[in-house]
Amino acid sequence: MSKLVIGLSGGIGSGKTAVSDRFKALGIHVVDADIAARTIVEPNKPAWQDIKEFFGNEVLLEDQTLNRAWLRQQVFADTDKRKKLEEFTHPRIRAEIIRDLDNSNSVYTLLVSPLLIESGQIKLVEKVIIIDVLEALQIERTCIRDNNDSEQVKRIIAAQLPREKRLQHADWIIDNSEPLETLDTRIESLHQELLALI
């Protein structure tokens, strides 16, 4: 495992993938909590079993994978259901993340997670990069990307840590409302800063 693990977080639609892809292109191993979250709910895995038992067969598509759109509507409309889903998934996501971190052999490792702070995954990292955009831009990007209506996106944002609180945890802030060329320059310079910490 790399000695230095850097957390990368931001609200929905802030551009975490655009940023992490640029670090990947620089040869950095990226551990993605969203991929870990998908891995642990593959058909017949323990988290999948728990979710199916709690939510019923309606949570499954014909191919037995989770009906994510249906599940998202359920959990962002009902706090108790969301907490139950987190109970089934968070400890398993953490274990999957740790396994991936242990397999990293790049100079430092990036842990990308939308819930880095809320889930306690922040304890796995030494420093934190927060990607920041205005809420209006988050809504616009997410509606286009996920084909969601704006009310649904607003509910997801409301369930995440408020922007101001997220920013309090930042060692570095990347403003991702700027043009992509600016983003490339910012990440290249941040990469050099991180290499200097090793």
XYZ file of N, CA, C and O in Angstrom, residues 34-52 60 63-66 68 89 92 96 99:
116
model
N -17.334 4.504 -5.459
C -18.535 4.152 -6.239
C -18.384 2.774 -6.883
O -19.341 2.004 -6.961
N -17.159 2.463 -7.342
C -16.914 1.125 -7.921
C -17.003 0.073 -6.819
O -17.605 -0.984 -6.993
N -16.426 0.390 -5.652
C -16.528 -0.530 -4.508
C -17.992 -0.768 -4.149
O -18.406 -1.900 -3.892
N -18.787 0.305 -4.198
C -20.216 0.205 -3.859
C -20.961 -0.679 -4.856
O -21.873 -1.419 -4.474
N -20.564 -0.625 -6.124
C -21.208 -1.488 -7.127
C -20.752 -2.940 -6.980
O -21.527 -3.869 -7.157
N -19.477 -3.124 -6.649
C -18.910 -4.470 -6.516
C -19.593 -5.261 -5.403
O -19.919 -6.431 -5.567
N -19.841 -4.591 -4.263
C -20.370 -5.331 -3.099
C -21.841 -5.706 -3.239
O -22.338 -6.525 -2.472
N -22.546 -5.100 -4.231
C -23.972 -5.437 -4.398
C -24.228 -6.265 -5.655
O -25.358 -6.330 -6.141
N -23.178 -6.906 -6.164
C -23.380 -7.805 -7.305
C -24.278 -8.961 -6.861
O -24.280 -9.336 -5.677
N -25.061 -9.533 -7.809
C -26.010 -10.594 -7.449
C -25.407 -11.699 -6.587
O -24.300 -12.167 -6.843
N -26.153 -12.033 -5.539
C -25.852 -13.108 -4.590
C -24.753 -12.794 -3.582
O -24.452 -13.627 -2.731
N -24.182 -11.598 -3.643
C -23.221 -11.220 -2.599
C -24.012 -10.842 -1.345
O -25.199 -10.522 -1.423
N -23.377 -10.881 -0.157
C -24.126 -10.642 1.091
C -24.924 -9.334 1.123
O -26.077 -9.324 1.568
N -24.350 -8.227 0.656
C -25.086 -6.947 0.687
C -26.314 -7.018 -0.220
O -27.394 -6.514 0.121
N -26.164 -7.650 -1.370
C -27.282 -7.836 -2.314
C -28.407 -8.623 -1.641
O -29.584 -8.260 -1.752
N -28.026 -9.684 -0.918
C -29.026 -10.510 -0.207
C -29.788 -9.673 0.822
O -31.016 -9.740 0.905
N -29.031 -8.882 1.606
C -29.662 -8.044 2.640
C -30.615 -7.026 2.023
O -31.715 -6.807 2.534
N -30.196 -6.407 0.927
C -31.019 -5.389 0.265
C -32.295 -6.022 -0.296
O -33.396 -5.499 -0.141
N -32.146 -7.195 -0.906
C -33.305 -7.893 -1.483
C -34.300 -8.271 -0.384
O -35.509 -8.077 -0.531
N -35.033 -5.485 -7.653
C -34.217 -6.181 -8.655
C -34.756 -6.001 -10.069
O -35.961 -5.966 -10.292
N -32.372 -9.069 -14.765
C -31.080 -9.783 -14.728
C -30.560 -9.980 -13.297
O -29.427 -10.387 -13.092
N -31.406 -9.636 -12.304
C -31.115 -9.810 -10.879
C -30.167 -8.748 -10.297
O -29.807 -8.804 -9.128
N -29.743 -7.775 -11.129
C -28.964 -6.663 -10.579
C -29.944 -5.680 -9.934
O -31.153 -5.747 -10.168
N -29.395 -4.769 -9.112
C -30.260 -3.819 -8.419
C -30.880 -2.825 -9.394
O -30.219 -2.353 -10.314
N -31.313 0.455 -9.606
C -30.733 1.606 -8.909
C -31.650 2.826 -8.916
O -31.729 3.549 -7.925
N -24.453 -1.513 3.449
C -23.389 -1.290 2.464
C -22.116 -0.645 3.001
O -21.020 -1.038 2.596
N -19.162 -2.817 4.241
C -18.634 -3.661 3.151
C -17.885 -2.816 2.119
O -16.886 -3.268 1.564
N -13.893 -3.210 1.057
C -13.491 -3.297 -0.356
C -12.473 -2.206 -0.690
O -11.489 -2.443 -1.396
N -9.087 -3.113 0.765
C -8.450 -4.150 -0.063
C -7.776 -3.512 -1.280
O -6.635 -3.827 -1.616
